[in-house]
Amino acid sequence: MSDWPEARSDRNRRNNQYGGGNANAQPEGARVMRQVRRPASGGQGGGPRPTAPPYGGGVPQQQGYVDGQGHGNTGYDDGYNTGHVYGRPGGNGPGGPSGPAGQGPRPNWRRRIKWTAITLVTVLVVTTVGTYFWADSKLHRDVDLSKVIDRPETGAGTNYLIVGSDSRAGLSAEDKKKLHTGSAEGKRTDSMMILHVGSNGDTLVSLPRDSDVEIPTYQGAESGKTYQGTGRHTKLNAAYAEDGPTLLVRTIEFNTGLHIDHYVEIGFAGFANIVDAVGGVDIKIDQAFKDKYSGADFKAGEQTLNGDQALAFVRTRHAFAASDLQRTKNQQKFLSALAHQVATPSTVLNPFKLYPTMSAGLDSLTVDKDMSLWDLASMFWAMKGVSGGDGTSMNMPISGSTGGNLVWDKTKVKTLVNELNNDEKVTVSSE
C-alpha cells in the first residue's frame, strides 16, 4: 500500500516533499501548525496510522510535544502558547510587552506634563489679555489736559497729580449721613498730591488744600473761553471748585513750574468701596482723636479700618492743631497702607478679592485721556514703594501763613522742583 494518500499527485510522491518547490524551500512561518500527538493506533482498520514523511533536505523537523500542551522538556517554544507571534503576552496587542501582564501601556508622563504646561500657559495668557481689556474699558478718561495752556517744559521722570475730591455724586441721603459728607453742591478737593516716579527714587509731595496760590490766565474747560489772570490769590482747592481738574493742573504748574503728566481723581464713595473690597486696611494710629465733622472716633494703636472709618480718617483736620498739615500726613500714611494691603498675596492671588477690588477702584477713578493701565500700575507700585521706604514722602515746604492761607517756602520749592525736573534725589525737607 502506498505511503501517500490517493489525492497526492505522482509529483508529490516523486519529490517526497510538501508543495511544488525544490527540496531546500522553507515552510512559511505563519502557516506552521503545531503537531498534535496522535495515538499509535486508531486508523481505519485498526492498524497503525501512517506517519508523515520526513521533511525535504535542509528542513529541520519540528520537535514533538510531550503532553499535548507544548510543555516538553526540550526547551522548544513555537510561540503560539504565549501569543508571541500575533501579539504581546497576555493579549496586549502587537509591539511586545510594556508592563505586567494584563495592564495597559505605561503613561507617557513627559507628554502629559508638556500638554499640562501648554494648557496652563494658554489659560494664563487668555485670562491676562481678557483682564487687561476688561480693566481698560472701565477707566473714565474724562480729563483733557490738552486744554491746559502755557505749560512748563516736560522734565525727566513722570509726574502724577492725585486728587481726592468730595464729590457726592451717586451718594444717597443715607450714604451722605453715614459718611458725614454733608450735602454741599458742586465738587471740592480735600487732598492733592504730586507723585514723581523716576530712576533716582520716587517722591510723594502733599499739597495742603489751604495753600496760597495765584490763579493764572486759563482756558475754560467747558466754554473754551480764555480767562485773563488778575493776580488774584486764593486757596488751592478753590481752583478746583472754580473750573475743575484742568484749572487745578494749570494753577499748580503756574505756581511750581513742574509739568504734570497725568491726572488721577477719586471721590468719597469710590474710596470707601475700595477699602471695603480689599477687606479693610490695617493701620497704626499714634494718638486717639475724635471729630464730629468727619465722624472720626479712633483710639490709639493697631486697628483695621473699614471704608467708612477710612474716609473719616483721611478727612479729619479739626481734631489737630496743625489742621490741614496733619491731615495730609494722615492721607499719605493711609494711602501707603492701602497700597500694601492691595499688593498682598491674599489679595493678588485670590480672584474673589482681586477682581472686586480692581472693579471698585477702576469704577471710582477719573483720569486723563492719555492715561494707560501701565501708567496706572506704575503709579500704584510707586505709591507702594514710597511707603516701603524706597522713596520720599513729604509736604510742600511752608514758610508761614497769610489770611488763613499757607504760604509756600519759595526757595525750598524752587530747589525741590529743580530736583524733580532733573530726576535727582530729593534733598529738600518739608520742615
Coordinates of C-alpha atoms in Angstrom, one line a residue:
M1 CA 0.0 0.0 0.0
S2 CA 1.3 3.5 -0.8
D3 CA 2.5 5.7 2.0
W4 CA 0.8 8.7 0.4
P5 CA -2.9 9.4 0.2
E6 CA -4.6 8.8 -3.1
A7 CA -5.2 12.6 -3.5
R8 CA -1.5 13.3 -3.8
S9 CA -0.1 13.5 -7.3
D10 CA 2.8 11.5 -8.6
R11 CA 4.9 14.5 -8.4
N12 CA 4.3 14.7 -4.7
R13 CA 5.2 11.1 -4.3
R14 CA 8.2 11.5 -6.6
N15 CA 9.6 14.6 -4.7
N16 CA 8.7 13.2 -1.3
Q17 CA 8.0 16.8 0.0
Y18 CA 5.3 19.4 0.5
G19 CA 4.5 21.9 -2.2
G20 CA 5.9 22.1 -5.6
G21 CA 9.2 23.9 -4.9
N22 CA 12.6 22.4 -4.6
A23 CA 13.7 20.4 -1.6
N24 CA 15.5 23.3 0.0
A25 CA 12.5 25.6 0.3
Q26 CA 11.5 26.6 3.8
P27 CA 7.9 26.4 5.0
E28 CA 6.1 29.7 5.6
G29 CA 6.4 30.7 9.3
A30 CA 2.8 31.9 9.6
R31 CA 1.5 28.5 8.3
V32 CA 3.5 26.3 10.6
M33 CA 0.9 24.4 12.7
R34 CA 1.9 22.7 15.8
Q35 CA 1.9 19.0 15.7
V36 CA -0.7 17.1 17.6
R37 CA 0.3 13.9 19.3
R38 CA -1.7 11.2 17.8
P39 CA -2.3 7.8 19.3
A40 CA -0.3 4.9 18.0
S41 CA -3.5 3.2 16.7
G42 CA -6.9 4.2 15.7
G43 CA -6.7 4.4 11.9
Q44 CA -9.1 2.7 9.6
G45 CA -8.9 -0.9 10.0
G46 CA -7.4 -0.7 13.5
G47 CA -3.9 -0.7 12.1
P48 CA -1.2 1.8 12.8
R49 CA -1.8 5.3 11.3
P50 CA 1.0 6.1 8.8
T51 CA 3.3 8.9 9.8
A52 CA 4.0 12.0 7.8
P53 CA 7.0 11.7 5.5
P54 CA 10.2 13.3 6.6
Y55 CA 10.9 16.9 5.5
G56 CA 13.0 17.5 2.5
G57 CA 16.6 18.1 2.6
G58 CA 17.8 21.0 4.7
V59 CA 14.4 21.5 6.6
P60 CA 14.6 20.5 10.2
Q61 CA 11.7 18.5 11.6
Q62 CA 9.7 20.2 14.4
Q63 CA 10.0 18.6 17.8
G64 CA 7.1 16.8 19.2
Y65 CA 5.0 17.8 22.3
V66 CA 5.2 15.6 25.3
D67 CA 2.0 16.5 27.0
G68 CA 0.0 17.9 24.1
Q69 CA 0.3 21.3 25.6
G70 CA 3.7 22.2 24.3
H71 CA 5.3 21.7 27.7
G72 CA 8.1 19.2 26.9
N73 CA 11.5 19.3 28.4
T74 CA 13.2 20.1 25.1
G75 CA 13.0 23.9 25.7
Y76 CA 11.3 24.4 22.4
D77 CA 8.6 27.1 22.2
D78 CA 6.9 27.8 18.9
G79 CA 5.4 31.0 20.3
Y80 CA 1.7 30.0 20.0
N81 CA 1.2 29.2 23.6
T82 CA 2.1 32.7 24.8
G83 CA 0.9 34.8 21.9
H84 CA 4.4 35.8 20.7
V85 CA 3.6 35.5 17.1
Y86 CA 0.4 37.6 16.9
G87 CA 0.6 39.8 20.0
R88 CA 2.0 40.6 23.3
P89 CA 2.0 38.2 26.3
G90 CA -1.4 38.4 27.8
G91 CA -3.1 39.6 24.6
N92 CA -1.9 43.2 24.9
G93 CA -1.6 43.7 21.1
P94 CA 1.4 44.0 18.8
G95 CA 4.6 45.6 19.8
G96 CA 5.9 43.4 22.6
P97 CA 5.3 43.7 26.4
S98 CA 5.0 47.1 28.1
G99 CA 4.5 46.1 31.6
P100 CA 3.0 43.4 33.8
A101 CA 0.6 41.1 32.1
G102 CA -3.0 42.3 31.9
Q103 CA -2.1 46.0 32.2
G104 CA -2.3 48.8 29.6
P105 CA 0.7 50.7 28.3
R106 CA 2.7 52.8 30.7
P107 CA 1.6 56.6 30.8
N108 CA 3.9 59.0 29.0
W109 CA 4.5 61.5 31.8
R110 CA 6.7 63.7 29.7
R111 CA 3.9 64.2 27.2
R112 CA 1.3 64.8 29.9
I113 CA 3.5 67.4 31.7
K114 CA 4.1 69.1 28.4
W115 CA 0.5 69.4 27.5
T116 CA -0.5 70.4 31.0
A117 CA 2.1 73.2 30.9
I118 CA 0.8 74.4 27.5
T119 CA -2.8 74.4 28.8
L120 CA -1.9 76.4 31.9
V121 CA 0.1 78.9 29.9
T122 CA -2.7 79.3 27.4
V123 CA -5.3 79.9 30.2
L124 CA -2.9 82.4 31.8
V125 CA -2.4 84.3 28.6
V126 CA -6.1 84.4 27.8
T127 CA -7.0 85.5 31.3
T128 CA -4.4 88.2 31.4
V129 CA -5.4 89.6 28.0
G130 CA -9.1 89.4 28.9
T131 CA -8.4 91.1 32.3
Y132 CA -6.4 93.9 30.6
F133 CA -9.2 94.8 28.1
W134 CA -11.9 94.5 30.8
A135 CA -9.9 96.8 33.1
D136 CA -9.1 99.3 30.3
S137 CA -12.7 99.6 29.4
K138 CA -13.6 100.6 33.0
L139 CA -11.3 103.7 33.1
H140 CA -13.1 107.0 33.0
R141 CA -10.8 109.1 30.8
D142 CA -12.7 112.4 31.2
V143 CA -9.9 114.9 31.8
D144 CA -8.4 116.6 28.7
L145 CA -5.0 118.0 29.7
S146 CA -4.6 119.4 26.1
K147 CA -6.9 122.3 27.3
V148 CA -4.2 123.4 29.8
I149 CA -2.4 126.4 28.3
D150 CA 1.1 127.8 28.7
R151 CA 2.6 124.7 30.2
P152 CA 6.1 124.3 31.5
E153 CA 8.6 122.0 29.8
T154 CA 8.4 118.3 30.5
G155 CA 11.1 117.1 32.8
A156 CA 12.7 113.7 33.5
G157 CA 10.5 111.0 35.1
T158 CA 6.7 111.1 35.3
N159 CA 4.6 113.4 37.5
Y160 CA 1.1 112.3 38.6
L161 CA -1.4 114.7 40.2
I162 CA -3.5 112.6 42.6
V163 CA -6.7 114.2 43.8
G164 CA -9.3 113.1 46.4
S165 CA -12.5 115.0 45.7
D166 CA -15.5 115.5 47.9
S167 CA -17.9 114.8 45.1
R168 CA -21.2 113.4 46.4
A169 CA -22.3 112.1 43.1
G170 CA -24.0 108.7 43.4
L171 CA -24.5 109.0 47.2
S172 CA -28.0 108.6 48.6
A173 CA -29.2 110.7 51.6
E174 CA -28.4 107.7 53.8
D175 CA -24.9 107.4 52.4
K176 CA -24.2 111.1 53.0
K177 CA -25.3 110.8 56.6
K178 CA -23.3 107.6 57.2
L179 CA -20.2 109.1 55.6
H180 CA -20.6 112.5 57.2
T181 CA -20.2 114.2 53.8
G182 CA -22.9 116.8 54.1
S183 CA -24.9 117.9 51.0
A184 CA -22.9 120.8 49.6
E185 CA -23.4 121.3 45.9
G186 CA -20.5 121.0 43.4
K187 CA -17.1 119.5 44.0
R188 CA -14.1 120.4 46.1
T189 CA -10.9 118.6 46.9
D190 CA -9.8 117.6 50.3
S191 CA -6.4 116.1 49.2
M192 CA -3.9 116.8 46.4
M193 CA -0.6 115.1 46.0
I194 CA 2.2 115.1 43.3
L195 CA 3.8 111.7 42.9
H196 CA 7.1 111.8 41.0
V197 CA 8.2 108.5 39.5
G198 CA 11.8 108.4 38.4
S199 CA 15.1 106.5 38.3
N200 CA 16.5 108.1 41.5
G201 CA 13.7 107.2 43.8
D202 CA 10.0 108.1 43.9
T203 CA 8.8 111.2 45.7
L204 CA 5.3 111.9 47.1
V205 CA 4.6 115.6 47.9
S206 CA 1.3 116.6 49.5
L207 CA -0.2 120.0 48.6
P208 CA -2.3 121.4 51.5
R209 CA -5.7 122.4 50.3
D210 CA -5.2 125.8 52.1
S211 CA -2.1 126.6 50.1
D212 CA -1.9 130.2 49.0
V213 CA -1.7 130.3 45.2
E214 CA -2.2 132.7 42.3
I215 CA -4.9 131.9 39.7
P216 CA -3.3 132.5 36.3
T217 CA -4.8 133.0 32.8
Y218 CA -6.6 129.9 31.8
Q219 CA -8.9 128.4 29.2
G220 CA -12.3 127.3 30.5
A221 CA -12.8 123.5 30.4
E222 CA -16.4 123.7 29.1
S223 CA -16.6 127.1 27.4
G224 CA -13.2 127.1 25.8
K225 CA -13.0 130.8 26.6
T226 CA -9.8 132.3 27.9
Y227 CA -9.9 134.0 31.3
Q228 CA -7.2 136.5 31.9
G229 CA -5.3 136.3 35.2
T230 CA -5.5 139.3 37.5
G231 CA -3.0 138.3 40.1
R232 CA -5.8 137.0 42.4
H233 CA -4.7 134.8 45.3
T234 CA -6.9 132.1 46.8
K235 CA -6.7 128.7 48.4
L236 CA -5.5 125.9 46.1
N237 CA -8.7 123.9 46.4
A238 CA -10.7 126.9 45.2
A239 CA -9.1 126.5 41.7
Y240 CA -10.6 123.0 41.5
A241 CA -14.0 124.3 42.6
E242 CA -13.9 127.1 40.1
D243 CA -13.2 125.2 36.9
G244 CA -12.3 121.6 37.7
P245 CA -9.3 119.5 37.0
T246 CA -7.8 121.5 34.1
L247 CA -7.7 124.8 36.1
L248 CA -6.2 122.9 39.1
V249 CA -3.4 121.5 36.9
R250 CA -2.9 124.9 35.3
T251 CA -2.6 126.6 38.7
I252 CA -0.2 124.0 40.1
E253 CA 2.0 124.2 37.0
F254 CA 2.0 128.0 37.1
N255 CA 2.9 128.2 40.8
T256 CA 5.5 125.5 40.8
G257 CA 7.0 125.3 37.3
L258 CA 6.5 121.5 37.4
H259 CA 4.9 119.7 34.4
I260 CA 2.0 117.4 35.3
D261 CA 2.0 114.3 33.0
H262 CA -1.1 112.5 34.4
Y263 CA -4.2 113.2 36.4
V264 CA -6.0 110.8 38.8
E265 CA -9.0 111.6 40.9
I266 CA -11.1 109.5 43.3
G267 CA -14.4 110.5 45.1
F268 CA -15.8 109.8 48.5
A269 CA -17.9 106.7 47.6
G270 CA -15.1 105.2 45.5
F271 CA -12.5 105.5 48.2
A272 CA -14.8 103.7 50.7
N273 CA -15.7 101.0 48.3
I274 CA -12.0 100.2 47.5
V275 CA -11.2 99.8 51.2
D276 CA -14.2 97.5 51.8
A277 CA -13.4 95.4 48.7
V278 CA -9.9 94.7 49.9
G279 CA -11.3 93.6 53.3
G280 CA -10.3 96.7 55.3
V281 CA -6.9 98.3 55.9
D282 CA -4.6 97.6 58.8
I283 CA -3.0 100.8 60.2
K284 CA -1.4 102.1 63.4
I285 CA -2.9 105.3 64.9
D286 CA -0.4 107.0 67.1
Q287 CA -2.8 109.2 69.0
A288 CA -6.6 108.9 69.7
F289 CA -8.7 111.6 68.2
K290 CA -12.4 112.4 67.6
D291 CA -14.0 114.8 65.1
K292 CA -17.8 115.4 64.8
Y293 CA -17.3 116.9 61.3
S294 CA -15.8 113.8 59.7
G295 CA -17.3 111.3 62.1
A296 CA -13.9 110.2 63.2
D297 CA -13.6 108.4 66.6
F298 CA -10.4 106.5 66.9
K299 CA -8.4 105.0 69.8
A300 CA -4.6 104.8 69.6
G301 CA -3.0 101.5 68.5
E302 CA -3.2 98.9 65.7
Q303 CA -6.6 98.5 64.1
T304 CA -8.4 97.6 60.9
L305 CA -10.4 100.4 59.2
N306 CA -13.4 99.7 57.0
G307 CA -14.5 102.0 54.2
D308 CA -16.5 104.5 56.4
Q309 CA -13.8 104.7 59.0
A310 CA -11.0 105.1 56.4
L311 CA -12.8 108.0 54.8
A312 CA -13.2 109.7 58.2
F313 CA -9.6 109.1 59.0
V314 CA -8.3 110.9 55.8
R315 CA -10.8 113.8 56.0
T316 CA -10.2 114.8 59.6
R317 CA -8.5 118.1 60.2
H318 CA -10.4 119.9 63.0
A319 CA -9.1 117.5 65.6
F320 CA -5.5 118.5 65.1
A321 CA -3.6 121.7 66.0
A322 CA -1.7 121.5 62.7
S323 CA -5.1 121.2 60.9
D324 CA -4.6 120.6 57.2
L325 CA -0.9 119.8 57.5
Q326 CA -1.6 116.9 59.8
R327 CA -4.4 115.7 57.6
T328 CA -2.0 115.5 54.6
K329 CA 0.3 113.3 56.7
N330 CA -2.6 111.0 57.6
Q331 CA -3.6 110.8 54.0
Q332 CA -0.1 109.7 52.9
K333 CA 0.0 107.2 55.7
F334 CA -3.3 105.7 54.9
L335 CA -2.7 105.5 51.1
S336 CA 0.6 103.7 51.7
A337 CA -1.1 101.2 54.0
L338 CA -3.9 100.7 51.3
A339 CA -1.3 100.1 48.6
H340 CA 0.4 97.5 50.8
Q341 CA -2.9 95.8 51.5
V342 CA -3.9 95.6 47.9
A343 CA -0.4 94.1 46.9
T344 CA -0.5 91.3 49.5
P345 CA -0.7 87.7 48.1
S346 CA -4.0 87.2 49.9
T347 CA -5.5 89.8 47.5
V348 CA -3.4 89.4 44.3
L349 CA -3.7 85.6 44.3
N350 CA -7.4 85.5 45.3
P351 CA -9.6 86.3 42.2
F352 CA -12.6 86.6 44.5
K353 CA -10.9 89.5 46.2
L354 CA -8.7 90.9 43.4
Y355 CA -11.4 91.5 40.8
P356 CA -13.9 93.2 43.2
T357 CA -11.0 95.4 44.4
M358 CA -10.0 96.3 40.8
S359 CA -13.6 96.9 39.8
A360 CA -14.2 99.2 42.8
G361 CA -11.0 101.1 42.1
L362 CA -11.4 101.5 38.4
D363 CA -15.1 102.4 38.6
S364 CA -14.3 105.3 41.0
L365 CA -11.3 106.7 39.2
T366 CA -11.3 109.7 36.8
V367 CA -8.1 110.0 34.8
D368 CA -6.7 112.0 31.8
K369 CA -7.3 110.9 28.3
D370 CA -3.7 109.7 27.8
M371 CA -3.6 107.5 30.9
S372 CA -3.0 103.9 30.2
L373 CA -3.3 100.9 32.5
W374 CA 0.5 100.7 32.5
D375 CA 0.7 104.3 33.7
L376 CA -1.8 103.5 36.4
A377 CA 0.1 100.4 37.5
S378 CA 3.4 102.4 37.6
M379 CA 1.7 104.9 39.9
F380 CA 0.4 102.2 42.2
W381 CA 3.7 100.5 42.6
A382 CA 5.5 103.8 43.2
M383 CA 3.0 104.6 45.9
K384 CA 3.7 101.2 47.5
G385 CA 7.5 101.8 47.1
V386 CA 7.4 105.2 48.8
S387 CA 5.5 103.7 51.8
G388 CA 8.1 100.9 52.0
G389 CA 11.0 103.2 52.4
D390 CA 12.1 103.2 48.7
G391 CA 11.3 106.9 48.2
T392 CA 10.5 110.2 49.9
S393 CA 7.2 111.3 51.4
M394 CA 6.8 115.0 52.4
N395 CA 4.6 118.1 52.5
M396 CA 5.2 121.1 50.3
P397 CA 7.6 123.3 52.3
I398 CA 5.7 126.0 54.2
S399 CA 7.2 129.3 55.3
G400 CA 4.2 130.8 57.1
S401 CA 0.6 131.9 56.5
T402 CA -1.4 134.9 55.4
G403 CA -5.2 135.4 55.9
G404 CA -5.6 131.8 56.8
N405 CA -3.7 130.6 53.7
L406 CA -0.5 128.6 54.0
V407 CA 2.4 130.2 52.1
W408 CA 5.0 128.0 50.4
D409 CA 8.7 128.5 51.0
K410 CA 9.7 129.8 47.6
T411 CA 13.4 128.9 48.0
K412 CA 12.8 125.3 49.0
V413 CA 10.0 124.9 46.4
K414 CA 12.4 126.0 43.7
T415 CA 15.1 123.6 44.8
L416 CA 12.5 120.8 45.0
V417 CA 11.1 121.4 41.6
N418 CA 14.6 121.5 40.0
E419 CA 15.5 118.2 41.6
L420 CA 12.2 116.6 40.4
N421 CA 12.6 118.0 36.9
N422 CA 16.1 116.6 36.6
D423 CA 15.1 113.4 38.3
E424 CA 17.6 113.9 41.0
K425 CA 17.5 112.6 44.6
V426 CA 15.4 115.0 46.7
T427 CA 17.3 116.8 49.4
V428 CA 14.6 119.3 50.4
S429 CA 12.6 118.6 53.6
S430 CA 9.2 120.0 54.5
E431 CA 10.3 121.1 58.0

